[in-house]
Amino acid sequence: TVTIEDNDALPVVTLGVGSNSISEVDGTTLVTVTITPVSGRDVTVILTKGGIASETVNPIDYTLGTSTLVILAGTTTKVTTLSVVPDTFNEENETVIIGFSSITNGTTTATQTQTVTITNDDGVPTVTLSVGQGTVLEDSATTSVIATLNRASGKDVVVTLARSGDAETDDYTLNGSMTIFAGATSASIAFLPTGDAFFENNEDAIITITSVGANATTTGTQQQKVTITNDDAAPTVSITVSDPTLSEATGALPVTVTGSLGARSNLPPL
């Protein structure tokens, strides 16, 4: 028996991709491992996957046909396909970084990695403004101011509000902004009337979106009105005079007439 010992060096494995940038609409690219020179043994390559794009956490950004590639004896290459999973999120471009986890019957001469960028193709969402109730009592009711996206976004959307109308700033409490977080479609803040003991007219609070930042847009003016309804009774009026009796003989005398209200009022005198 004569044993012929193999004295050939292990083949060198390199990693390549068909394209380093693909669209999220329907993008695909080939991931290729190549050996030099050809080998008389099967060469098994296990890939690693990194980057900010996700293959396992929803929403999934891409799939890879297989992470284990076997270059059969007598051949020099093996390929798998990286495919984008489309979505409707407005988001940053995302990267997939592919490298080697292990190699059997082969080696590498340097770190082998390839970065594939998935380019976003979705525009920004549209924000609309609404309120839970258009009329609230000043002492016992609240409502919500709601900002809604027409579709979820991959970015936070900050909605800034302005207040106007004949309701004063101390008639109600309302935050000046709200954030619709990535992945959500709406956010709300509380509209809290401030109770008082004044008899007054109903008052209107007008709420308007002034900005949604760069991550969203609006169609036309987004504005809502909330009417704060007075719930205080009208005050009663009473009149007193300083001396209710005048002498017929002496004629007219100075008399002080005093009027008073049984409760406070914000309405002007008639």
CSV table of C-alpha atoms in Angstrom, one decimal:
chain,number,residue,atom,x,y,z
A,1,THR,CA,0.0,0.0,0.0
A,2,VAL,CA,1.3,3.4,-1.0
A,3,THR,CA,-0.2,6.5,0.6
A,4,ILE,CA,0.1,9.7,-1.4
A,5,GLU,CA,0.0,12.5,1.0
A,6,ASP,CA,-1.7,15.7,0.0
A,7,ASN,CA,0.7,18.6,0.1
A,8,ASP,CA,-1.4,21.2,-1.6
A,9,ALA,CA,-2.4,24.3,0.4
A,10,LEU,CA,-6.0,24.9,1.3
A,11,PRO,CA,-7.9,27.0,-1.3
A,12,VAL,CA,-8.5,30.6,-0.5
A,13,VAL,CA,-12.1,31.7,-0.2
A,14,THR,CA,-13.3,35.2,-1.2
A,15,LEU,CA,-16.7,36.8,-0.8
A,16,GLY,CA,-18.5,38.9,-3.4
A,17,VAL,CA,-22.0,40.4,-4.1
A,18,GLY,CA,-23.6,41.3,-7.4
A,19,SER,CA,-24.5,44.8,-6.3
A,20,ASN,CA,-23.7,46.8,-3.1
A,21,SER,CA,-26.9,48.9,-3.4
A,22,ILE,CA,-30.4,47.6,-4.1
A,23,SER,CA,-33.9,49.2,-4.0
A,24,GLU,CA,-36.4,48.1,-1.4
A,25,VAL,CA,-39.1,47.9,-4.0
A,26,ASP,CA,-37.9,44.6,-5.5
A,27,GLY,CA,-34.2,44.5,-5.0
A,28,THR,CA,-32.1,41.3,-5.1
A,29,THR,CA,-28.5,40.6,-5.4
A,30,LEU,CA,-26.3,37.5,-5.5
A,31,VAL,CA,-23.9,36.6,-2.7
A,32,THR,CA,-21.1,34.5,-4.1
A,33,VAL,CA,-18.2,32.6,-2.4
A,34,THR,CA,-15.3,31.6,-4.6
A,35,ILE,CA,-12.3,29.5,-4.0
A,36,THR,CA,-8.9,29.6,-5.7
A,37,PRO,CA,-7.6,27.1,-6.8
A,38,VAL,CA,-10.2,24.3,-7.4
A,39,SER,CA,-10.2,21.8,-4.6
A,40,GLY,CA,-10.6,18.0,-4.4
A,41,ARG,CA,-12.7,18.4,-1.2
A,42,ASP,CA,-16.0,20.1,-0.5
A,43,VAL,CA,-15.5,23.5,1.0
A,44,THR,CA,-18.2,24.6,3.5
A,45,VAL,CA,-18.6,28.3,4.2
A,46,ILE,CA,-21.0,29.6,6.9
A,47,LEU,CA,-22.0,33.3,6.6
A,48,THR,CA,-22.6,35.9,9.2
A,49,LYS,CA,-25.2,38.7,8.8
A,50,GLY,CA,-25.1,42.1,10.5
A,51,GLY,CA,-25.9,45.7,9.9
A,52,ILE,CA,-29.0,47.7,10.8
A,53,ALA,CA,-31.3,45.8,8.4
A,54,SER,CA,-33.2,42.9,10.0
A,55,GLU,CA,-33.9,39.4,8.8
A,56,THR,CA,-35.5,38.2,12.0
A,57,VAL,CA,-37.2,41.1,13.8
A,58,ASN,CA,-40.4,42.5,12.4
A,59,PRO,CA,-40.6,44.4,10.2
A,60,ILE,CA,-38.3,42.1,8.2
A,61,ASP,CA,-36.1,44.0,5.7
A,62,TYR,CA,-34.6,41.1,3.7
A,63,THR,CA,-34.1,37.4,3.4
A,64,LEU,CA,-31.0,35.4,2.5
A,65,GLY,CA,-31.5,32.1,0.7
A,66,THR,CA,-29.1,30.2,2.9
A,67,SER,CA,-26.3,31.0,5.3
A,68,THR,CA,-24.4,27.8,4.6
A,69,LEU,CA,-22.8,27.5,1.2
A,70,VAL,CA,-21.0,24.3,0.1
A,71,ILE,CA,-18.6,24.5,-2.9
A,72,LEU,CA,-18.5,21.0,-4.1
A,73,ALA,CA,-15.2,19.3,-5.0
A,74,GLY,CA,-14.1,20.2,-8.5
A,75,THR,CA,-16.1,23.4,-8.6
A,76,THR,CA,-15.0,27.0,-7.6
A,77,THR,CA,-18.2,28.9,-6.7
A,78,LYS,CA,-21.5,28.8,-4.8
A,79,VAL,CA,-24.2,31.5,-4.7
A,80,THR,CA,-27.2,32.4,-2.7
A,81,THR,CA,-29.7,35.3,-3.2
A,82,LEU,CA,-30.3,38.2,-0.9
A,83,SER,CA,-33.9,39.6,-1.5
A,84,VAL,CA,-35.5,42.7,-0.1
A,85,VAL,CA,-38.8,42.5,1.7
A,86,PRO,CA,-40.7,45.7,0.6
A,87,ASP,CA,-42.5,47.9,3.1
A,88,THR,CA,-44.3,51.3,3.2
A,89,PHE,CA,-42.2,52.9,5.9
A,90,ASN,CA,-40.4,56.1,5.3
A,91,GLU,CA,-37.0,55.3,6.8
A,92,GLU,CA,-33.3,55.7,6.5
A,93,ASN,CA,-31.3,53.5,4.0
A,94,GLU,CA,-30.4,50.3,5.7
A,95,THR,CA,-27.3,48.1,5.5
A,96,VAL,CA,-26.7,44.3,5.4
A,97,ILE,CA,-23.2,43.3,6.3
A,98,ILE,CA,-22.2,39.8,5.3
A,99,GLY,CA,-19.1,38.0,6.4
A,100,PHE,CA,-17.6,34.6,7.2
A,101,SER,CA,-18.4,32.8,10.4
A,102,SER,CA,-16.4,29.6,9.6
A,103,ILE,CA,-14.7,27.8,6.7
A,104,THR,CA,-14.1,24.1,6.4
A,105,ASN,CA,-11.4,22.8,4.0
A,106,GLY,CA,-10.5,26.4,3.0
A,107,THR,CA,-9.0,29.6,4.3
A,108,THR,CA,-8.9,33.3,3.7
A,109,THR,CA,-6.1,35.8,3.4
A,110,ALA,CA,-7.9,38.8,4.9
A,111,THR,CA,-11.2,39.7,6.5
A,112,GLN,CA,-13.9,39.1,4.0
A,113,THR,CA,-17.0,41.3,4.3
A,114,GLN,CA,-19.5,42.8,1.9
A,115,THR,CA,-22.0,45.6,2.7
A,116,VAL,CA,-25.3,45.8,0.8
A,117,THR,CA,-27.3,49.0,1.2
A,118,ILE,CA,-31.1,48.8,0.9
A,119,THR,CA,-32.3,52.2,-0.4
A,120,ASN,CA,-35.6,53.6,0.9
A,121,ASP,CA,-38.2,54.4,-1.7
A,122,ASP,CA,-41.1,55.5,0.5
A,123,GLY,CA,-42.1,59.2,0.8
A,124,VAL,CA,-43.1,60.9,4.0
A,125,PRO,CA,-46.5,60.2,5.6
A,126,THR,CA,-49.3,62.9,5.8
A,127,VAL,CA,-50.5,64.2,9.2
A,128,THR,CA,-54.1,65.1,10.0
A,129,LEU,CA,-55.4,66.8,13.2
A,130,SER,CA,-58.6,65.8,15.1
A,131,VAL,CA,-60.2,66.1,18.5
A,132,GLY,CA,-62.1,63.7,20.6
A,133,GLN,CA,-64.9,66.1,21.3
A,134,GLY,CA,-65.6,69.5,19.9
A,135,THR,CA,-67.4,70.8,23.0
A,136,VAL,CA,-66.4,70.4,26.7
A,137,LEU,CA,-67.7,71.8,30.0
A,138,GLU,CA,-65.2,74.0,31.7
A,139,ASP,CA,-65.2,72.3,35.1
A,140,SER,CA,-65.8,68.6,34.5
A,141,ALA,CA,-64.7,67.5,31.1
A,142,THR,CA,-61.6,66.8,29.1
A,143,THR,CA,-60.9,65.9,25.5
A,144,SER,CA,-57.9,64.7,23.4
A,145,VAL,CA,-56.1,66.4,20.5
A,146,ILE,CA,-55.0,63.7,18.1
A,147,ALA,CA,-52.4,63.7,15.3
A,148,THR,CA,-52.8,60.8,12.8
A,149,LEU,CA,-50.5,59.5,10.0
A,150,ASN,CA,-52.0,58.1,6.9
A,151,ARG,CA,-49.5,55.2,7.3
A,152,ALA,CA,-46.8,54.2,9.8
A,153,SER,CA,-43.3,55.6,9.4
A,154,GLY,CA,-39.9,54.3,10.3
A,155,LYS,CA,-39.1,57.7,11.8
A,156,ASP,CA,-40.4,59.7,14.7
A,157,VAL,CA,-42.7,62.6,13.6
A,158,VAL,CA,-42.8,65.6,15.9
A,159,VAL,CA,-46.1,67.7,15.6
A,160,THR,CA,-45.9,71.3,16.8
A,161,LEU,CA,-49.2,73.1,17.7
A,162,ALA,CA,-50.3,76.8,18.0
A,163,ARG,CA,-53.2,78.1,20.0
A,164,SER,CA,-55.6,80.9,19.2
A,165,GLY,CA,-59.3,81.8,19.6
A,166,ASP,CA,-61.1,83.8,22.3
A,167,ALA,CA,-60.2,81.2,25.0
A,168,GLU,CA,-57.3,82.6,27.0
A,169,THR,CA,-54.1,80.6,27.8
A,170,ASP,CA,-55.3,80.2,31.4
A,171,ASP,CA,-58.7,78.8,30.3
A,172,TYR,CA,-57.2,75.4,29.4
A,173,THR,CA,-54.0,73.4,29.5
A,174,LEU,CA,-52.5,71.9,26.3
A,175,ASN,CA,-48.9,70.8,25.5
A,176,GLY,CA,-47.4,72.6,22.6
A,177,SER,CA,-46.3,69.4,20.7
A,178,MET,CA,-46.6,65.7,20.5
A,179,THR,CA,-44.5,62.9,19.0
A,180,ILE,CA,-45.8,60.0,16.8
A,181,PHE,CA,-43.1,57.4,17.4
A,182,ALA,CA,-41.7,55.2,14.6
A,183,GLY,CA,-44.0,52.3,13.8
A,184,ALA,CA,-47.1,54.1,15.3
A,185,THR,CA,-49.8,55.8,13.4
A,186,SER,CA,-51.1,58.4,15.9
A,187,ALA,CA,-50.4,60.3,19.1
A,188,SER,CA,-52.6,62.3,21.4
A,189,ILE,CA,-52.4,64.9,24.1
A,190,ALA,CA,-54.9,66.0,26.7
A,191,PHE,CA,-57.0,69.2,26.4
A,192,LEU,CA,-57.8,70.2,30.0
A,193,PRO,CA,-60.2,73.1,30.6
A,194,THR,CA,-59.5,75.2,33.7
A,195,GLY,CA,-62.5,75.5,36.0
A,196,ASP,CA,-63.6,78.9,37.4
A,197,ALA,CA,-66.5,80.5,39.1
A,198,PHE,CA,-67.1,83.2,36.5
A,199,PHE,CA,-70.4,83.6,34.6
A,200,GLU,CA,-69.1,84.1,31.0
A,201,ASN,CA,-69.8,83.4,27.4
A,202,ASN,CA,-68.7,80.1,25.9
A,203,GLU,CA,-65.1,80.3,24.6
A,204,ASP,CA,-63.4,78.8,21.6
A,205,ALA,CA,-59.9,77.3,21.6
A,206,ILE,CA,-58.5,77.0,18.1
A,207,ILE,CA,-55.6,74.5,17.7
A,208,THR,CA,-53.5,74.5,14.5
A,209,ILE,CA,-50.5,72.4,13.3
A,210,THR,CA,-47.6,74.7,12.6
A,211,SER,CA,-44.9,72.2,11.9
A,212,VAL,CA,-44.4,68.4,11.4
A,213,GLY,CA,-40.7,68.6,10.7
A,214,ALA,CA,-38.9,66.9,7.8
A,215,ASN,CA,-40.3,63.4,8.5
A,216,ALA,CA,-43.9,64.1,7.5
A,217,THR,CA,-46.2,66.6,5.6
A,218,THR,CA,-49.7,68.0,5.8
A,219,THR,CA,-52.4,68.7,3.3
A,220,GLY,CA,-53.8,72.2,3.7
A,221,THR,CA,-54.2,73.8,7.1
A,222,GLN,CA,-54.8,71.3,9.9
A,223,GLN,CA,-56.9,73.0,12.5
A,224,GLN,CA,-59.5,72.1,15.1
A,225,LYS,CA,-61.8,74.1,17.4
A,226,VAL,CA,-62.8,73.1,20.9
A,227,THR,CA,-65.6,75.1,22.5
A,228,ILE,CA,-65.4,75.4,26.3
A,229,THR,CA,-68.9,75.7,27.6
A,230,ASN,CA,-69.7,77.9,30.6
A,231,ASP,CA,-71.2,76.0,33.4
A,232,ASP,CA,-71.6,78.8,36.0
A,233,ALA,CA,-75.1,80.3,36.7
A,234,ALA,CA,-75.8,84.0,36.0
A,235,PRO,CA,-75.4,86.1,39.1
A,236,THR,CA,-78.3,87.7,40.9
A,237,VAL,CA,-78.5,91.5,41.3
A,238,SER,CA,-79.5,93.2,44.5
A,239,ILE,CA,-80.0,97.0,45.2
A,240,THR,CA,-79.8,98.8,48.5
A,241,VAL,CA,-80.2,102.6,49.3
A,242,SER,CA,-78.6,104.5,52.1
A,243,ASP,CA,-81.9,105.9,53.5
A,244,PRO,CA,-85.1,104.5,52.2
A,245,THR,CA,-87.2,107.3,53.8
A,246,LEU,CA,-87.4,110.9,52.6
A,247,SER,CA,-89.3,113.8,54.4
A,248,GLU,CA,-92.0,115.3,52.3
A,249,ALA,CA,-91.4,118.6,53.8
A,250,THR,CA,-87.7,118.8,53.2
A,251,GLY,CA,-87.8,117.6,49.6
A,252,ALA,CA,-85.0,115.8,47.9
A,253,LEU,CA,-82.0,114.6,49.8
A,254,PRO,CA,-78.8,112.8,48.6
A,255,VAL,CA,-79.4,109.1,48.5
A,256,THR,CA,-76.7,106.4,47.7
A,257,VAL,CA,-78.0,103.5,45.6
A,258,THR,CA,-75.7,100.4,45.7
A,259,GLY,CA,-76.0,97.4,43.4
A,260,SER,CA,-74.2,94.1,44.0
A,261,LEU,CA,-73.9,90.7,42.3
A,262,GLY,CA,-74.4,87.4,44.1
A,263,ALA,CA,-71.6,85.9,42.1
A,264,ARG,CA,-68.6,87.0,39.9
A,265,SER,CA,-69.1,87.7,36.2
A,266,ASN,CA,-66.8,88.2,33.3
A,267,LEU,CA,-69.5,89.8,31.1
A,268,PRO,CA,-69.5,93.6,30.6
A,269,PRO,CA,-72.3,95.7,32.3
A,270,LEU,CA,-75.4,96.4,30.3
